[in-house]
């Protein structure tokens, strides 16, 4: 599955859910299912600024692809982290940079979630894009 | 005898255009008044009228518009004077808000009067804006910040407070109503005790002014600060009241136009109070808007507002107390305006998002009172803060909204 396929799968999944309660329930499920982050990465330097809850994002480069780990102390935000990881984890830096998080708008999550600074969704996306840009620059320098 | 007018909340709500709107397709239930209150039509109209018909700079009356605008501006000062029952309108200084008022006192009265070895007494329930300016002053002067503790209900421990007063205490700076807990402090009693050791008393009235009648003379304090935007007035305008003798003895803060009598390169002499503390062109339209809001509040009657809100808070508290897994933080016997609470196993940010989805606006987090959260060993709370335009139906909506939050996280 390409990064675009993965994004499309999320769009399809959420579009099939009739109302906001179901969409939130699904996000909460994703949050509960998200694999625990390696505690050694759960440190201040991986905290994402701009969130009312605490969010950690860690990125590493493994054989050309970006491997992401993330977590939050709030469950909805944890679910959003899980969705972002579902799209971006395992993609190349170039793919990440070329793929804006359209699913946020197209799933109908956007009208509710992206407009509130509280969940820091925009800050998380920015952080992932920034990691990708750094890895791309490192690859080019080699 | 004070006449308590019939309190028709449905009629009063119509004075606030924004309350008629919907959020996420649901009627707005605005319970974030502690952060900022909504605005009555009369204030919105007053500001529009200034800009459409009456606007010019003030205190430079070479022409009719300026003279008329100055009259309205100074009328707003007298309105604030009546609102606080201050003895003299020269004692009202317009500032951006409570934060600026406290910083003004710290940087003028504080620098002139506080020295190494002195103590500044605050309480454990202060907002950051009544902590940090004093920490800055302590750093500058070598004075010590002393904190009077509260108990598990969020009530000031009076004997502990008394123990911390001494001849070293130069200033008592305390909050009238706690923004995070809703606790109402016994200001008159505290001021009496502080004065007995020779301390000056400053009160942060940001959360009190919108909810009850303020009488600075009855309270017996020396400085009282409040923000316009929390009292249904415009943002960016508030007032500091201070005793004339203190204000007159204080050095000015910001230098510029308005605050001077005469400027020579050799020596500048300063204007009289209040102008000495109002450098530069003031926030003219918003000051006039603040006057309109305060007249509106006094028209309803602050005693009537307090009585109505007291009953509403009791009702909402009982409704929320019925919810299993909900714990109210701040259960002082004397409270105003605020219910702070936590939900078992649910992060306050999660709760805030699901409440928002239902059109219910609350604040979540630390409420600019990190030490209060540390005391209760919490990362944050959900805070519903009420105003006189809130209703029992809205308290019911909040309770139902919370149950919905719990259902989604089951």
Coordinates of C-alpha atoms in Angstrom, one line a residue:
Chain A
X1 CA 0.0 0.0 0.0
X2 CA 1.3 3.4 -0.9
X3 CA 1.1 6.4 1.3
X4 CA -1.8 7.7 -0.8
X5 CA -3.6 4.3 -0.5
X6 CA -3.2 4.3 3.3
X7 CA -4.6 7.9 3.4
X8 CA -7.5 6.9 1.2
X9 CA -8.3 3.9 3.4
X10 CA -8.7 6.2 6.4
X11 CA -10.9 8.6 4.4
X12 CA -13.1 5.7 3.3
X13 CA -13.3 4.3 6.8
X14 CA -14.3 7.5 8.4
X15 CA -16.7 8.6 5.6
X16 CA -18.6 5.4 6.3
X17 CA -19.3 6.5 9.9
X18 CA -22.6 8.3 10.1
X19 CA -22.1 10.8 12.9
X20 CA -19.6 12.6 15.1
X21 CA -20.0 10.2 18.0
X22 CA -19.1 7.2 15.9
X23 CA -16.1 9.1 14.4
X24 CA -14.9 10.0 17.9
X25 CA -15.5 6.4 19.1
X26 CA -13.3 5.1 16.3
X27 CA -10.5 7.7 17.1
X28 CA -10.7 6.6 20.7
X29 CA -10.3 2.9 19.6
X30 CA -7.3 3.8 17.5
X31 CA -5.9 5.6 20.6
X32 CA -6.4 2.5 22.7
X33 CA -4.8 0.3 20.2
X34 CA -1.7 2.4 19.5
X35 CA 1.4 0.5 20.5
X36 CA 3.1 1.9 23.5
X37 CA 6.0 4.2 22.7
X38 CA 9.5 3.1 23.7
X39 CA 9.9 4.9 27.0
X40 CA 13.4 6.1 26.1
X41 CA 11.9 8.2 23.4
X42 CA 9.2 9.7 25.8
X43 CA 11.4 12.6 26.7
X44 CA 11.2 16.4 26.6
X45 CA 13.0 16.8 23.3
X46 CA 10.3 14.7 21.6
X47 CA 7.4 16.7 23.0
X48 CA 5.3 18.5 20.4
X49 CA 4.6 22.2 21.3
X50 CA 1.2 23.6 20.8
X51 CA -0.9 20.9 22.4
X52 CA -3.0 21.2 25.6
X53 CA -2.2 17.6 26.3
X54 CA 1.3 16.2 26.2
X55 CA 2.3 14.7 22.8
X56 CA 5.5 12.9 22.0
X57 CA 6.7 12.1 18.5
X58 CA 9.9 10.3 17.7
X59 CA 11.3 9.7 14.2
X60 CA 14.2 7.6 13.0
X61 CA 15.5 6.7 9.5
X62 CA 15.6 2.9 8.8
X63 CA 16.9 1.8 5.4
X64 CA 15.5 4.9 3.7
X65 CA 12.1 5.0 5.4
X66 CA 11.0 7.2 8.3
X67 CA 9.9 5.2 11.3
X68 CA 7.6 7.1 13.7
X69 CA 6.6 6.5 17.2
X70 CA 4.2 8.6 19.1
X71 CA 2.1 8.9 22.2
X72 CA -0.1 11.3 24.3
X73 CA -1.6 11.4 27.7
X74 CA -5.0 12.3 26.2
X75 CA -6.9 9.5 24.4
X76 CA -8.4 11.4 21.5
X77 CA -5.0 13.0 20.7
X78 CA -3.5 9.5 21.0
X79 CA -6.0 8.3 18.4
X80 CA -5.0 11.2 16.1
X81 CA -1.3 10.2 16.6
X82 CA -2.3 6.7 15.6
X83 CA -3.9 7.9 12.4
X84 CA -0.9 10.1 11.5
X85 CA 1.4 7.1 12.1
X86 CA -0.9 4.9 10.0
X87 CA -0.3 7.3 7.1
X88 CA 3.2 8.4 7.5
X89 CA 5.1 5.6 9.3
X90 CA 7.3 3.6 7.0
X91 CA 7.1 6.2 4.1
X92 CA 10.2 7.8 2.6
X93 CA 11.0 11.4 3.5
X94 CA 10.1 12.4 0.0
X95 CA 6.7 10.8 0.2
X96 CA 6.0 12.4 3.5
X97 CA 6.9 15.8 2.2
X98 CA 4.8 15.3 -0.9
X99 CA 1.7 14.2 1.0
X100 CA -0.3 16.7 3.0
X101 CA -2.7 15.2 5.5
X102 CA -5.8 15.5 3.3
X103 CA -7.6 12.8 5.3
X104 CA -8.1 15.4 8.1
X105 CA -10.3 17.5 5.8
X106 CA -11.8 14.7 3.7
X107 CA -12.9 12.4 6.5
X108 CA -15.0 15.2 8.1
X109 CA -12.7 15.1 11.1
X110 CA -11.3 18.4 9.8
X111 CA -14.4 20.5 10.5
X112 CA -14.2 19.6 14.1
X113 CA -10.7 18.6 15.0
X114 CA -8.3 20.6 12.9
X115 CA -9.9 23.9 13.8
X116 CA -9.1 23.5 17.4
X117 CA -5.6 24.2 18.5
X118 CA -6.3 22.2 21.6
X119 CA -5.5 18.8 20.0
X120 CA -2.4 20.2 18.3
X121 CA -3.1 18.2 15.1
X122 CA -1.5 20.9 13.0
X123 CA 1.6 21.0 15.2
X124 CA 1.9 17.2 15.0
X125 CA 1.7 17.2 11.2
X126 CA 4.3 20.0 11.1
X127 CA 6.6 18.1 13.3
X128 CA 6.4 14.9 11.1
X129 CA 7.0 17.0 8.0
X130 CA 10.0 18.6 9.7
X131 CA 11.5 15.3 10.6
X132 CA 11.1 14.2 7.0
X133 CA 12.7 17.4 5.7
X134 CA 15.7 16.8 8.0
X135 CA 16.1 13.2 6.9
X136 CA 15.9 14.2 3.3
X137 CA 18.6 16.8 3.8
X138 CA 20.7 14.2 5.5
X139 CA 20.2 11.7 2.6
X140 CA 21.2 14.4 0.1
X141 CA 24.3 15.3 2.0
X142 CA 25.6 11.7 1.8
Chain B
X1 CA -33.2 48.4 51.8
X2 CA -31.7 47.1 48.6
X3 CA -34.3 46.4 46.1
X4 CA -33.7 43.0 44.4
X5 CA -35.3 43.3 41.0
X6 CA -37.0 40.4 39.3
X7 CA -34.3 38.5 37.5
X8 CA -35.6 37.6 34.0
X9 CA -32.7 35.6 32.6
X10 CA -34.4 34.9 29.3
X11 CA -34.8 38.6 28.7
X12 CA -31.3 39.4 29.7
X13 CA -29.9 36.7 27.4
X14 CA -31.4 38.7 24.5
X15 CA -29.0 41.5 25.3
X16 CA -26.1 39.2 24.3
X17 CA -26.3 38.6 20.5
X18 CA -23.7 35.8 20.5
X19 CA -25.7 33.7 22.8
X20 CA -28.2 33.0 20.0
X21 CA -25.7 31.3 17.8
X22 CA -25.0 27.6 17.4
X23 CA -21.7 25.7 17.6
X24 CA -21.2 22.5 15.6
X25 CA -24.9 22.8 14.8
X26 CA -26.0 22.9 18.5
X27 CA -27.1 25.8 20.7
X28 CA -24.1 27.4 22.3
X29 CA -23.8 26.7 26.0
X30 CA -21.1 29.2 27.0
X31 CA -19.5 28.2 30.3
X32 CA -16.1 29.8 29.8
X33 CA -17.0 33.1 31.4
X34 CA -14.0 32.9 33.7
X35 CA -11.7 33.2 30.7
X36 CA -13.7 35.9 29.0
X37 CA -17.4 36.9 29.2
X38 CA -19.7 37.7 26.3
X39 CA -20.7 41.2 25.3
X40 CA -24.1 43.0 25.6
X41 CA -25.5 44.8 22.6
X42 CA -25.3 48.2 24.5
X43 CA -21.5 47.8 24.7
X44 CA -21.1 46.9 21.0
X45 CA -23.3 49.8 20.1
X46 CA -21.4 52.2 22.3
X47 CA -18.1 51.3 20.6
X48 CA -19.7 51.6 17.2
X49 CA -21.2 55.0 18.1
X50 CA -17.8 56.3 19.2
X51 CA -16.2 55.4 15.9
X52 CA -19.1 56.5 13.8
X53 CA -20.0 59.7 15.5
X54 CA -17.9 60.8 18.4
X55 CA -14.3 59.8 17.8
X56 CA -11.3 62.0 18.4
X57 CA -8.2 62.0 20.6
X58 CA -8.9 62.9 24.3
X59 CA -7.5 65.5 26.6
X60 CA -6.5 67.7 23.7
X61 CA -9.6 69.7 23.4
X62 CA -9.0 72.3 20.7
X63 CA -12.1 71.2 18.9
X64 CA -15.7 70.0 19.6
X65 CA -15.2 66.3 18.8
X66 CA -12.2 66.0 21.1
X67 CA -14.0 67.8 23.9
X68 CA -17.1 65.6 23.6
X69 CA -15.0 62.4 23.3
X70 CA -13.0 63.5 26.4
X71 CA -16.3 64.0 28.3
X72 CA -17.4 60.4 27.4
X73 CA -14.0 59.0 28.3
X74 CA -14.0 60.7 31.7
X75 CA -17.6 59.7 32.3
X76 CA -16.4 56.1 32.0
X77 CA -13.9 56.8 34.7
X78 CA -16.7 58.0 37.0
X79 CA -18.7 54.9 36.1
X80 CA -15.8 52.7 37.2
X81 CA -15.6 54.8 40.4
X82 CA -19.2 54.1 41.1
X83 CA -18.8 50.4 40.2
X84 CA -16.1 50.0 42.8
X85 CA -17.6 52.6 45.2
X86 CA -14.2 54.4 45.1
X87 CA -14.1 57.7 47.0
X88 CA -12.5 59.7 44.1
X89 CA -12.5 59.4 40.3
X90 CA -8.8 60.5 40.2
X91 CA -8.1 57.1 41.9
X92 CA -9.2 55.1 38.8
X93 CA -6.4 54.4 36.4
X94 CA -7.2 52.8 33.1
X95 CA -5.0 49.8 32.2
X96 CA -5.1 46.9 29.7
X97 CA -6.4 44.6 32.4
X98 CA -5.7 43.0 35.8
X99 CA -2.3 41.8 34.7
X100 CA -1.1 45.2 33.7
X101 CA -2.6 46.7 36.9
X102 CA -0.6 44.3 39.1
X103 CA 2.6 44.9 37.1
X104 CA 2.0 48.7 37.4
X105 CA 1.9 48.4 41.2
X106 CA 4.8 46.1 41.3
X107 CA 7.0 48.3 39.1
X108 CA 6.1 51.6 40.8
X109 CA 4.9 51.2 44.3
X110 CA 6.9 48.1 44.6
X111 CA 10.3 49.5 43.4
X112 CA 9.8 52.6 45.6
X113 CA 8.8 50.8 48.8
X114 CA 10.1 47.2 48.8
X115 CA 13.6 46.4 49.8
X116 CA 15.8 43.4 50.7
X117 CA 14.5 41.5 53.7
X118 CA 10.9 42.7 53.1
X119 CA 8.2 40.1 52.5
X120 CA 5.3 40.0 50.0
X121 CA 2.5 37.7 51.1
X122 CA 0.3 36.0 48.5
X123 CA -2.0 32.9 48.8
X124 CA -1.6 29.4 47.4
X125 CA -4.5 30.0 45.0
X126 CA -3.2 32.9 42.9
X127 CA -3.3 33.2 39.2
X128 CA 0.1 33.4 37.5
X129 CA -0.5 37.2 37.0
X130 CA -0.5 37.7 40.8
X131 CA 2.6 35.6 41.3
X132 CA 5.1 36.4 38.6
X133 CA 5.1 40.2 38.9
X134 CA 6.0 39.8 42.6
X135 CA 8.7 37.2 41.8
X136 CA 10.2 39.7 39.4
X137 CA 10.0 42.4 42.1
X138 CA 11.6 40.0 44.7
X139 CA 14.4 39.2 42.2
X140 CA 15.1 42.9 41.7
X141 CA 14.9 44.0 45.4
X142 CA 16.0 40.9 47.4
X143 CA 12.5 40.7 49.0
X144 CA 11.0 37.4 49.8
X145 CA 7.7 35.9 48.4
X146 CA 5.7 34.2 51.2
X147 CA 2.7 32.0 50.4
X148 CA -0.3 31.5 52.7
X149 CA -1.5 27.9 52.3
X150 CA -5.0 26.6 51.5
X151 CA -6.7 23.3 52.6
X152 CA -8.0 20.4 50.6
X153 CA -11.3 22.2 49.9
X154 CA -9.3 25.2 48.4
X155 CA -10.0 27.4 51.3
X156 CA -7.4 29.7 52.8
X157 CA -6.2 28.5 56.2
X158 CA -6.8 31.6 58.2
X159 CA -4.5 30.8 61.2
X160 CA -1.7 30.0 58.8
X161 CA -2.3 33.2 56.9
X162 CA -2.1 35.2 60.2
X163 CA 1.1 33.4 61.1
X164 CA 2.7 34.7 57.9
X165 CA 2.0 38.3 58.6
X166 CA 4.8 40.2 60.4
X167 CA 6.3 43.7 60.4
X168 CA 8.4 42.4 57.5
X169 CA 5.3 42.1 55.4
X170 CA 5.2 45.1 53.1
X171 CA 2.4 43.9 50.8
X172 CA -0.5 41.4 50.8
X173 CA -1.4 40.6 47.2
X174 CA -4.3 38.3 47.0
X175 CA -7.1 37.1 44.8
X176 CA -10.7 38.0 45.6
X177 CA -12.2 35.0 43.8
X178 CA -9.9 32.1 42.6
X179 CA -10.2 31.6 38.9
X180 CA -9.3 27.9 39.2
X181 CA -11.4 26.9 42.2
X182 CA -14.0 29.6 42.7
X183 CA -13.0 30.2 46.3
X184 CA -14.1 33.6 47.6
X185 CA -11.5 35.0 50.1
X186 CA -12.5 37.0 53.2
X187 CA -10.8 40.1 51.9
X188 CA -12.1 42.6 54.5
X189 CA -10.8 40.4 57.3
X190 CA -7.5 39.8 55.5
X191 CA -7.0 43.5 54.8
X192 CA -7.6 44.3 58.5
X193 CA -5.0 41.8 59.6
X194 CA -2.5 43.0 57.0
X195 CA -3.0 46.6 57.9
X196 CA -2.4 45.8 61.6
X197 CA 1.2 44.9 60.7
X198 CA 1.6 47.9 58.4
X199 CA 1.3 46.1 55.1
X200 CA -0.4 47.5 52.0
X201 CA -3.2 45.4 50.4
X202 CA -3.7 44.7 46.7
X203 CA -6.6 42.6 45.5
X204 CA -6.8 40.8 42.1
X205 CA -10.5 41.2 41.5
X206 CA -10.6 39.8 37.9
X207 CA -13.0 37.0 38.9
X208 CA -15.0 38.9 41.5
X209 CA -16.0 42.1 39.6
X210 CA -18.3 40.3 37.2
X211 CA -20.2 38.4 40.0
X212 CA -20.7 40.6 43.0
X213 CA -20.9 44.2 44.2
X214 CA -17.4 45.5 44.8
X215 CA -17.0 48.2 47.5
X216 CA -13.4 49.0 47.9
X217 CA -14.1 51.2 50.9
X218 CA -16.0 48.4 52.7
X219 CA -13.3 45.9 51.8
X220 CA -10.7 48.4 53.3
X221 CA -8.0 47.5 50.7
X222 CA -5.4 49.8 49.1
X223 CA -5.4 48.6 45.5
X224 CA -8.1 46.8 43.5
X225 CA -7.7 45.6 40.0
X226 CA -10.1 44.1 37.5
X227 CA -10.3 43.3 33.7
X228 CA -13.1 44.7 31.5
X229 CA -13.4 41.7 29.3
X230 CA -14.3 39.4 32.1
X231 CA -16.9 41.9 33.3
X232 CA -18.8 41.9 29.9
X233 CA -16.7 44.8 28.6
X234 CA -14.2 45.0 25.8
X235 CA -10.8 43.3 25.7
X236 CA -7.7 45.3 26.3
X237 CA -9.2 47.6 29.0
X238 CA -9.4 47.3 32.7
X239 CA -8.9 49.4 35.8
X240 CA -6.7 49.8 38.8
X241 CA -8.1 51.6 41.8
X242 CA -5.6 52.9 44.3
X243 CA -5.8 55.2 47.3
X244 CA -5.0 58.7 46.2
X245 CA -2.2 59.2 48.8
X246 CA -0.4 56.0 47.6
X247 CA -0.9 56.9 43.9
X248 CA 0.4 60.4 44.4
X249 CA 3.5 59.2 46.2
X250 CA 4.2 56.5 43.5
X251 CA 6.7 57.2 40.8
X252 CA 5.3 57.0 37.2
X253 CA 5.7 53.8 35.2
X254 CA 5.7 54.4 31.5
X255 CA 6.9 57.7 30.2
X256 CA 5.4 59.6 27.2
X257 CA 2.6 62.0 26.4
X258 CA -0.4 62.5 28.7
X259 CA 1.6 61.7 31.8
X260 CA 3.7 64.8 31.9
X261 CA 3.0 68.4 33.1
X262 CA 6.1 69.9 31.5
X263 CA 9.0 68.5 29.5
X264 CA 12.4 70.2 29.4
X265 CA 15.6 68.5 28.5
X266 CA 16.9 69.4 32.0
X267 CA 13.8 68.2 33.9
X268 CA 10.4 66.8 33.3
X269 CA 7.5 67.3 35.8
X270 CA 4.8 64.7 35.9
X271 CA 1.0 65.1 35.5
X272 CA -1.4 64.6 38.4
X273 CA -3.1 61.3 39.0
X274 CA -4.6 59.5 37.2
X275 CA -2.9 60.9 34.1
X276 CA 0.5 60.3 35.6
X277 CA 0.0 56.6 35.0
X278 CA -1.7 56.8 31.6
X279 CA 1.1 57.5 29.2
X280 CA 0.2 57.8 25.5
X281 CA -3.1 57.9 23.8
X282 CA -5.4 55.7 25.8
X283 CA -7.8 53.0 24.5
X284 CA -10.5 55.5 24.0
X285 CA -13.4 53.5 22.4
X286 CA -12.9 50.5 24.6
X287 CA -12.8 52.6 27.7
X288 CA -16.2 54.1 26.7
X289 CA -17.4 50.6 25.9
X290 CA -16.3 49.5 29.4
X291 CA -18.4 52.3 30.9
X292 CA -21.4 51.0 28.9
X293 CA -20.9 47.5 30.2
X294 CA -20.6 48.5 33.8
X295 CA -23.6 50.8 33.6
X296 CA -25.5 47.8 32.2
X297 CA -24.4 45.6 35.1
X298 CA -25.3 48.2 37.7
X299 CA -28.6 48.6 35.9
X300 CA -29.4 44.9 36.5
X301 CA -28.0 45.2 40.0
X302 CA -24.9 43.4 41.2
X303 CA -26.7 42.1 44.3
X304 CA -29.4 40.5 42.1
X305 CA -26.7 39.1 39.9
X306 CA -24.9 37.6 42.9
X307 CA -28.1 36.1 44.3
X308 CA -29.0 34.5 41.0
X309 CA -25.5 33.1 40.3
X310 CA -25.3 31.7 43.9
X311 CA -28.5 29.8 43.3
X312 CA -27.3 28.7 39.8
X313 CA -24.0 27.5 41.1
X314 CA -25.7 25.5 43.9
X315 CA -28.0 23.9 41.3
X316 CA -25.1 23.1 38.9
X317 CA -23.0 21.8 41.8
X318 CA -25.7 19.4 42.9
X319 CA -26.3 18.2 39.3
X320 CA -22.6 17.5 38.7
X321 CA -22.3 15.9 42.1
X322 CA -24.8 13.2 41.0
X323 CA -22.5 12.0 38.3
X324 CA -20.4 8.9 39.3
X325 CA -16.7 9.3 38.5
X326 CA -16.8 13.1 38.7
X327 CA -14.9 14.9 41.4
X328 CA -15.2 18.6 42.0
X329 CA -11.9 20.3 42.8
X330 CA -12.5 23.3 45.0
X331 CA -15.3 22.8 47.5
X332 CA -14.9 25.8 49.7
X333 CA -18.1 26.8 51.5
X334 CA -17.8 30.3 50.0
X335 CA -17.6 30.0 46.2
X336 CA -18.5 32.1 43.2
X337 CA -18.9 31.5 39.5
X338 CA -16.7 28.4 39.0
X339 CA -17.0 24.6 39.1
X340 CA -13.6 22.9 38.4
X341 CA -13.8 19.1 38.1
X342 CA -12.0 16.0 37.0
X343 CA -13.4 12.8 35.5
X344 CA -12.0 9.4 36.5
X345 CA -9.8 8.0 33.8
X346 CA -10.5 10.7 31.3
X347 CA -8.0 13.4 30.4
X348 CA -9.4 17.0 30.7
X349 CA -8.4 17.7 27.1
X350 CA -10.5 14.7 25.8
X351 CA -13.5 15.9 27.9
X352 CA -13.1 19.4 26.5
X353 CA -13.2 18.2 22.9
X354 CA -16.3 16.1 23.4
X355 CA -18.1 18.9 25.3
X356 CA -17.2 21.3 22.5
X357 CA -18.7 18.9 20.0
X358 CA -22.0 19.3 21.9
X359 CA -21.8 23.1 21.7
X360 CA -20.6 23.4 25.3
X361 CA -17.7 25.8 25.8
X362 CA -15.5 25.1 28.9
X363 CA -11.9 25.6 29.7
X364 CA -9.5 22.7 30.3
X365 CA -6.0 22.6 31.6
X366 CA -4.2 24.5 34.4
X367 CA -6.1 27.8 34.2
X368 CA -2.9 29.8 34.5
X369 CA -2.6 28.5 38.1
X370 CA 0.0 25.8 37.9
X371 CA 0.7 25.9 41.7
X372 CA -3.0 25.2 42.4
X373 CA -2.9 22.1 40.1
X374 CA 0.4 21.0 41.8
X375 CA -1.3 21.3 45.2
X376 CA -4.1 19.0 44.1
X377 CA -1.7 16.7 42.2
X378 CA -3.5 17.2 38.9
X379 CA -2.3 17.9 35.4
X380 CA -5.4 20.0 34.8
X381 CA -9.2 20.3 35.4
X382 CA -12.3 20.9 33.4
X383 CA -13.7 24.3 34.4
X384 CA -17.2 25.4 33.9
X385 CA -17.5 29.1 34.8
X386 CA -20.8 30.8 35.0
X387 CA -22.3 34.2 34.3
X388 CA -25.7 35.7 35.1
X389 CA -26.9 34.9 31.6
X390 CA -26.4 31.2 32.2
X391 CA -29.4 29.1 33.0
X392 CA -30.5 25.9 34.8
X393 CA -31.1 24.4 31.4
X394 CA -27.5 25.0 30.5
X395 CA -26.4 23.4 33.8
X396 CA -28.5 20.4 32.8
X397 CA -26.9 20.5 29.3
X398 CA -23.5 20.4 30.9
X399 CA -24.4 17.4 33.1
X400 CA -25.8 15.6 30.1
X401 CA -22.7 16.5 28.1
X402 CA -20.4 15.1 30.8
X403 CA -22.4 11.8 30.8
X404 CA -21.9 11.7 27.0
X405 CA -18.2 12.1 27.5
X406 CA -18.2 9.2 30.0
X407 CA -20.2 7.1 27.6
X408 CA -17.8 7.6 24.7
X409 CA -14.8 6.7 26.9
X410 CA -16.5 3.7 28.5

